[in-house]
Coordinates of C-alpha atoms in Angstrom, one line a residue:
X108 CA -1.2 -22.0 12.1
X109 CA -1.1 -20.2 8.8
X110 CA -2.8 -23.1 6.9
X111 CA -5.6 -23.1 9.1
X112 CA -5.9 -19.4 8.6
X113 CA -5.5 -19.5 4.9
X114 CA -8.8 -21.6 4.5
X115 CA -11.0 -19.1 6.5
X116 CA -13.3 -21.7 7.7
X117 CA -10.9 -23.2 10.3
X118 CA -10.2 -21.3 13.7
X119 CA -6.6 -21.0 14.5
X120 CA -5.7 -23.7 16.9
X121 CA -5.3 -22.3 20.4
X122 CA -2.2 -24.1 21.4
X123 CA -0.1 -23.4 18.3
X124 CA 2.8 -21.6 18.9
X125 CA 3.1 -17.9 17.8
X126 CA 5.6 -18.1 14.8
X127 CA 4.9 -14.6 13.8
X128 CA 7.2 -12.3 15.4
X129 CA 6.5 -8.4 15.6
X130 CA 2.8 -8.8 15.2
X131 CA 0.2 -6.2 16.3
X132 CA -0.6 -6.1 19.9
X133 CA -3.6 -8.2 21.1
X134 CA -5.6 -4.9 22.0
X135 CA -5.7 -3.8 18.6
X136 CA -8.2 -1.0 17.5
X137 CA -8.4 0.9 14.3
X138 CA -9.8 0.8 10.7
X139 CA -9.7 -2.0 8.0
X140 CA -9.8 -0.5 4.5
X141 CA -11.0 -3.1 2.0
X142 CA -9.4 -1.9 -1.4
X143 CA -10.2 -4.7 -3.7
X144 CA -12.5 -7.8 -3.5
X145 CA -11.9 -10.9 -6.0
X146 CA -14.0 -13.9 -6.2
X147 CA -12.9 -16.9 -8.3
X148 CA -14.8 -19.9 -9.8
X149 CA -18.2 -19.0 -8.4
X150 CA -21.0 -21.5 -8.8
X151 CA -23.1 -20.5 -11.9
X152 CA -26.6 -19.6 -11.1
X153 CA -28.3 -18.6 -14.2
X154 CA -29.2 -20.5 -17.4
X155 CA -26.5 -19.0 -19.4
X156 CA -24.0 -20.8 -17.3
X157 CA -23.0 -17.6 -15.6
X158 CA -23.8 -15.3 -12.6
X159 CA -24.4 -11.6 -11.9
X160 CA -22.7 -11.4 -8.6
X161 CA -22.3 -8.7 -6.1
X162 CA -20.7 -8.8 -2.5
X163 CA -22.2 -7.6 0.8
X164 CA -20.3 -6.9 3.9
X165 CA -21.8 -6.9 7.3
X166 CA -20.2 -6.1 10.6
X167 CA -22.1 -8.3 13.1
X168 CA -25.6 -8.2 11.9
X169 CA -25.4 -4.8 10.4
X170 CA -24.9 -4.4 6.6
X171 CA -22.2 -1.7 6.0
X172 CA -21.2 -2.0 2.4
X173 CA -22.3 -3.5 -1.0
X174 CA -20.6 -3.7 -4.2
X175 CA -22.1 -3.1 -7.6
X176 CA -23.3 -5.9 -9.7
X177 CA -21.0 -7.3 -12.4
X178 CA -23.0 -9.0 -15.1
X179 CA -22.3 -12.4 -16.5
X180 CA -19.3 -13.2 -14.7
X181 CA -17.7 -16.1 -12.6
X182 CA -14.6 -14.2 -11.5
X183 CA -15.7 -10.8 -10.7
X184 CA -13.2 -8.2 -9.3
X185 CA -14.2 -4.9 -7.7
X186 CA -11.4 -2.4 -7.3
X187 CA -11.0 1.0 -5.9
X188 CA -13.4 0.2 -3.1
X189 CA -12.0 1.9 0.0
X190 CA -14.6 0.5 2.4
X191 CA -13.5 1.8 5.9
X192 CA -14.7 0.0 8.8
X193 CA -13.8 1.0 12.5
X194 CA -13.2 -2.3 14.3
X195 CA -11.5 -4.0 17.1
X196 CA -9.8 -7.3 17.4
X197 CA -13.2 -8.9 18.3
X198 CA -15.2 -7.5 15.3
X199 CA -16.6 -10.3 13.0
X200 CA -16.6 -9.4 9.3
X201 CA -19.1 -11.3 7.3
X202 CA -19.1 -11.1 3.4
X203 CA -21.9 -12.8 1.5
X204 CA -21.8 -13.2 -2.3
X205 CA -25.1 -13.1 -4.4
X206 CA -26.2 -13.6 -7.9
X207 CA -28.6 -10.7 -8.8
X208 CA -31.9 -11.7 -10.6
X209 CA -34.3 -9.3 -12.3
X210 CA -37.6 -11.1 -11.9
X211 CA -37.0 -13.7 -9.0
X212 CA -35.2 -13.4 -5.7
X213 CA -31.4 -13.4 -5.6
X214 CA -29.5 -16.8 -5.5
X215 CA -26.8 -17.2 -2.7
X216 CA -23.5 -17.8 -3.8
X217 CA -21.6 -18.4 -0.6
X218 CA -20.2 -16.6 2.4
X219 CA -16.9 -15.9 4.3
X220 CA -16.5 -14.8 7.9
X221 CA -13.4 -14.0 10.1
X222 CA -12.5 -12.5 13.3
X223 CA -10.2 -9.5 13.2
X224 CA -8.0 -11.1 15.9
X225 CA -7.7 -14.3 14.1
X226 CA -5.8 -12.8 11.1
X227 CA -3.9 -10.2 13.0
X228 CA -0.6 -12.5 13.2
X229 CA -0.3 -12.0 9.4
X230 CA -0.3 -8.2 9.9
X231 CA 3.2 -6.5 10.0
X232 CA 3.8 -4.4 13.2
X233 CA 3.2 -1.0 11.9
X234 CA 0.7 1.9 11.9
X235 CA -0.5 0.9 8.5
X236 CA -0.1 -2.5 6.6
X237 CA -1.6 -4.2 3.4
X238 CA -2.3 -7.8 3.3
X239 CA -4.2 -10.0 0.7
X240 CA -6.4 -12.8 2.2
X241 CA -8.2 -15.6 0.6
X242 CA -11.3 -17.4 1.9
X243 CA -13.2 -20.6 0.8
X244 CA -16.9 -19.7 0.4
X245 CA -19.1 -21.5 2.5
X246 CA -22.9 -22.7 2.4
X247 CA -25.7 -21.5 4.5
X248 CA -26.2 -23.5 7.5
X249 CA -29.3 -25.9 7.0
X250 CA -31.3 -28.3 9.0
X251 CA -31.0 -31.9 8.8
X252 CA -34.4 -32.5 7.1
X253 CA -33.8 -29.9 4.6
X254 CA -30.3 -31.5 3.8
X255 CA -32.0 -35.0 3.3
X256 CA -34.4 -33.4 0.9
X257 CA -31.8 -31.4 -0.9
X258 CA -29.7 -34.8 -1.3
X259 CA -32.8 -36.8 -2.6
X260 CA -33.2 -34.2 -5.6
X261 CA -32.1 -35.2 -8.9
X262 CA -29.2 -33.2 -10.4
X263 CA -31.6 -32.0 -12.9
X264 CA -34.1 -30.6 -10.5
X265 CA -31.5 -29.4 -8.2
X266 CA -30.2 -27.1 -11.1
X267 CA -33.6 -26.0 -12.1
X268 CA -34.4 -25.1 -8.4
X269 CA -30.8 -23.3 -8.3
X270 CA -30.0 -25.2 -5.2
X271 CA -28.9 -22.5 -2.6
X272 CA -26.8 -25.1 -0.5
X273 CA -24.2 -25.8 -3.5
X274 CA -21.6 -23.2 -3.5
X275 CA -18.0 -23.3 -4.5
X276 CA -15.2 -20.6 -5.2
X277 CA -13.1 -18.1 -3.1
X278 CA -13.2 -14.8 -2.1
X279 CA -10.0 -12.6 -1.9
X280 CA -9.8 -9.3 0.1
X281 CA -7.0 -6.7 -0.2
X282 CA -7.2 -5.1 3.2
X283 CA -5.2 -2.2 4.8
X284 CA -5.0 -2.2 8.5
X285 CA -4.5 1.3 10.0
X286 CA -4.0 1.2 13.6
X287 CA -6.0 3.7 16.0
X288 CA -3.9 7.0 16.3
X289 CA -1.8 6.5 13.0
X290 CA -2.0 9.6 11.2
X291 CA -1.7 10.2 7.3
X292 CA 0.9 12.6 6.5
X293 CA 0.9 12.7 2.7
X294 CA -2.1 11.0 1.1
X295 CA -5.2 13.2 1.2
X296 CA -3.2 16.1 2.5
X297 CA -2.6 19.4 0.5
X298 CA 0.1 19.3 -1.9
X299 CA 2.1 22.2 -0.1
X300 CA 1.9 20.4 3.3
X301 CA 2.8 17.0 2.0
X302 CA 6.0 18.6 -0.1
X303 CA 7.0 20.6 3.4
X304 CA 6.7 17.3 5.3
X305 CA 9.0 15.4 3.0
X306 CA 11.5 18.4 3.0
X307 CA 11.6 18.4 6.9
X308 CA 12.0 14.6 7.0
X309 CA 14.9 14.5 4.3
X310 CA 13.1 12.2 1.9
X311 CA 12.3 12.6 -1.7
X312 CA 8.7 13.4 -2.3
X313 CA 6.7 10.5 -3.9
X314 CA 5.8 12.8 -7.1
X315 CA 9.2 14.0 -7.7
X316 CA 10.8 10.6 -7.1
X317 CA 8.2 8.8 -9.4
X318 CA 8.0 11.3 -12.1
X319 CA 11.8 11.6 -12.4
X320 CA 12.3 7.7 -12.5
X321 CA 9.5 7.2 -15.1
X322 CA 10.8 10.1 -17.1
X323 CA 14.3 8.1 -17.5
X324 CA 12.6 5.1 -19.3
X325 CA 9.4 7.0 -20.6
X326 CA 10.5 6.8 -24.2
X327 CA 11.2 3.0 -24.2
X328 CA 8.3 1.6 -22.4
X329 CA 4.8 0.7 -24.0
X330 CA 1.7 1.7 -22.2
X331 CA 3.3 3.7 -19.1
X332 CA 0.3 5.4 -17.2
X333 CA -2.0 3.0 -19.2
X334 CA -0.9 -0.6 -18.1
X335 CA -1.9 -1.0 -14.4
X336 CA 0.7 -2.0 -11.9
X337 CA 0.4 -4.5 -8.9
X338 CA -2.3 -3.5 -6.7
X339 CA -1.0 -4.8 -3.4
X340 CA 2.5 -3.4 -4.0
X341 CA 1.1 0.1 -5.0
X342 CA -0.9 0.0 -1.7
X343 CA 2.2 -0.9 0.3
X344 CA 4.4 1.7 -1.1
X345 CA 1.4 4.2 -0.3
X346 CA 1.6 2.9 3.3
X347 CA 5.4 3.1 3.5
X348 CA 5.4 6.7 2.1
X349 CA 2.6 7.7 4.3
X350 CA 4.3 6.6 7.4
X351 CA 7.4 8.6 6.7
X352 CA 9.6 6.0 5.0
X353 CA 11.9 6.7 2.2
X354 CA 11.4 4.9 -1.1
X355 CA 14.1 3.8 -3.3
X356 CA 12.4 4.5 -6.7
X357 CA 15.0 3.2 -8.8
X358 CA 14.3 -0.6 -7.5
X359 CA 10.5 -0.4 -8.0
X360 CA 8.5 -1.4 -11.0
X361 CA 7.8 1.3 -13.5
X362 CA 4.2 0.5 -13.8
X363 CA 3.7 0.2 -9.9
X364 CA 5.3 3.8 -9.7
X365 CA 2.9 4.9 -12.3
X366 CA -0.1 3.5 -10.4
X367 CA 1.3 5.1 -7.3
X368 CA 1.7 8.5 -8.9
X369 CA -1.9 8.4 -10.2
X370 CA -3.2 7.3 -6.6
X371 CA -1.6 10.2 -5.0
X372 CA -2.7 12.7 -7.6
X373 CA -6.2 11.3 -7.3
X374 CA -6.4 11.6 -3.5
X375 CA -5.3 15.3 -3.3
X376 CA -8.0 17.3 -1.7
X377 CA -8.0 19.7 -4.6
X378 CA -6.8 18.6 -8.0
X379 CA -3.4 19.4 -9.3
X380 CA -5.2 21.8 -11.6
X381 CA -7.6 23.5 -9.0
X382 CA -11.2 23.6 -9.6
X383 CA -11.1 27.5 -10.3
X384 CA -8.6 27.2 -12.9
X385 CA -10.2 24.1 -14.5
X386 CA -13.4 26.1 -14.9
X387 CA -11.5 29.0 -16.5
X388 CA -9.8 26.5 -18.8
X389 CA -13.1 25.2 -20.1
X390 CA -13.8 28.8 -21.4
X391 CA -10.8 28.9 -23.7
X392 CA -11.6 28.3 -27.3
X393 CA -9.3 25.4 -28.1
X394 CA -9.0 24.8 -31.8
X395 CA -10.0 21.4 -33.2
X396 CA -8.1 19.4 -35.7
X397 CA -11.2 17.3 -36.3
X398 CA -11.2 16.0 -39.7
X399 CA -15.0 16.4 -40.0
X400 CA -14.7 20.3 -39.2
X401 CA -15.4 22.5 -42.2
X402 CA -12.0 24.3 -42.0
X403 CA -9.0 23.6 -40.2
X404 CA -7.7 26.0 -37.4
X405 CA -5.6 29.0 -38.5
X406 CA -2.1 29.8 -37.1
X407 CA -3.6 32.8 -35.5
X408 CA -6.2 30.7 -33.5
X409 CA -3.7 28.2 -32.5
X410 CA -1.3 30.6 -31.2
X411 CA -4.2 32.5 -29.5
X412 CA -5.1 29.5 -27.5
X413 CA -1.5 28.8 -26.7
X414 CA -1.0 32.1 -25.2
X415 CA -4.1 31.8 -23.1
X416 CA -3.4 28.4 -21.7
X417 CA 0.1 29.5 -21.0
X418 CA -1.1 32.4 -19.2
X419 CA -3.5 30.2 -17.1
X420 CA -0.9 27.6 -16.2
X421 CA 1.2 30.6 -14.7
X422 CA -1.5 31.0 -12.3
X423 CA -1.1 27.9 -10.7
X424 CA 0.3 28.0 -7.0
X425 CA 4.3 27.5 -7.1
X426 CA 4.2 23.8 -5.8
X427 CA 1.5 22.7 -8.1
X428 CA 3.6 24.4 -11.2
X429 CA 6.6 22.7 -10.1
X430 CA 4.9 19.2 -10.3
X431 CA 3.2 20.4 -13.6
X432 CA 6.6 21.0 -15.2
X433 CA 7.7 17.7 -14.1
X434 CA 4.7 15.9 -15.6
X435 CA 5.1 17.9 -19.0
X436 CA 8.6 16.6 -19.2
X437 CA 7.3 13.1 -18.5
X438 CA 4.5 13.4 -21.1
X439 CA 7.0 14.9 -23.8
X440 CA 9.3 11.9 -23.4
X441 CA 6.3 9.3 -23.8
X442 CA 5.3 11.1 -26.9
X443 CA 8.8 11.5 -28.4
X444 CA 8.5 7.8 -29.4
X445 CA 4.9 6.9 -30.0
X446 CA 5.6 4.0 -32.2
X447 CA 7.1 2.3 -29.1
X448 CA 5.3 3.8 -26.1
X449 CA 1.7 3.7 -28.0
X450 CA 1.0 6.9 -25.8
X451 CA -0.2 9.8 -27.8
X452 CA -1.8 12.8 -26.3
X453 CA -5.3 11.1 -26.2
X454 CA -4.0 8.1 -24.4
X455 CA -2.1 10.0 -21.8
X456 CA -5.2 12.2 -21.1
X457 CA -7.4 9.3 -20.9
X458 CA -4.9 7.8 -18.4
X459 CA -4.1 10.3 -16.0
X460 CA -6.1 13.2 -16.9
X461 CA -9.0 12.7 -14.3
X462 CA -6.2 12.5 -11.6
X463 CA -4.9 16.0 -12.6
X464 CA -7.7 17.9 -13.7
X465 CA -10.8 16.8 -11.8
X466 CA -11.2 17.6 -8.0
X467 CA -13.1 15.4 -5.7
X468 CA -16.2 17.8 -5.9
X469 CA -16.2 17.8 -9.7
X470 CA -15.5 13.8 -9.8
X471 CA -18.4 13.2 -7.5
X472 CA -21.0 15.5 -9.6
X473 CA -23.1 12.8 -11.5
X474 CA -23.6 15.7 -14.1
X475 CA -20.2 15.3 -15.4
X476 CA -21.1 12.2 -17.3
X477 CA -23.7 14.1 -19.3
X478 CA -20.9 16.1 -21.1

């Protein structure tokens, strides 16, 4: 039964016994959120032996989403997609992989298709669950006459014509199933509301647990906050915490905790450093130690900037200030042994700065990339 499902182009056997206990009910409704797409070993479609792939998602006959183009790649990966599709057990997901061409029509790389109800047995019985599913890419359906013509072509001519019927490779989806009626109680909620829910539930809040565990090891681990964790594990931890479960932070991988922390901060409706204070911080004249500057900053200039920043930080809401202090302790530990951690101030700002300082409104403003 599972082997049939794993190949995507087989349908589950109707007579096979149900070997999955605790699966979602057959009347399932909700959202499927595609977080990541990975294609492996695509058919080269360009003269350079590579492709410029992109993926299109269709629900029925309607196109709902499309990835960006990744140039010159046969193993492309699209992350942080968050494609949300409202569906039922009978919904049909159709994914097409294409090779983009500038001057001529795009080349077909293959497709995968599945009915939601056919993969539900693999989804744990909870309001939210993450699974990773791989499908073999399939060719377009062709008529017998076209097939005979295609088979009669020499290999050289077939290569020159970019035969659309020759496909290979796989497509892997990281999907989150959210049952209709399930509510997110932490991610995407205001920080104070999330902290209050954790206190009322008697569990350690995600930020507090992650930061304290990371701080214990921060001076002895290289690339913390910079090296990515396991995507599937991070999203499963997100699901667990979001459904009110307590997390044993001491048992989790440090890089997974770092990724979970950044994901939570990134999803806040307003940044940890709120937008109004962020704009106020931009007006502070922070002295630069750039070697190309005519004169180094004076002690007076440095002290003035410190005082202005200190005054600004004190304006943070109490819950934001509490998290801010925890993060500062973490950053201090990371910078206390830079030779090992390889995380100086610039590396830390690059790794987690957007999650702390940029609200969704600012991040979505294309003008930010002009500065």
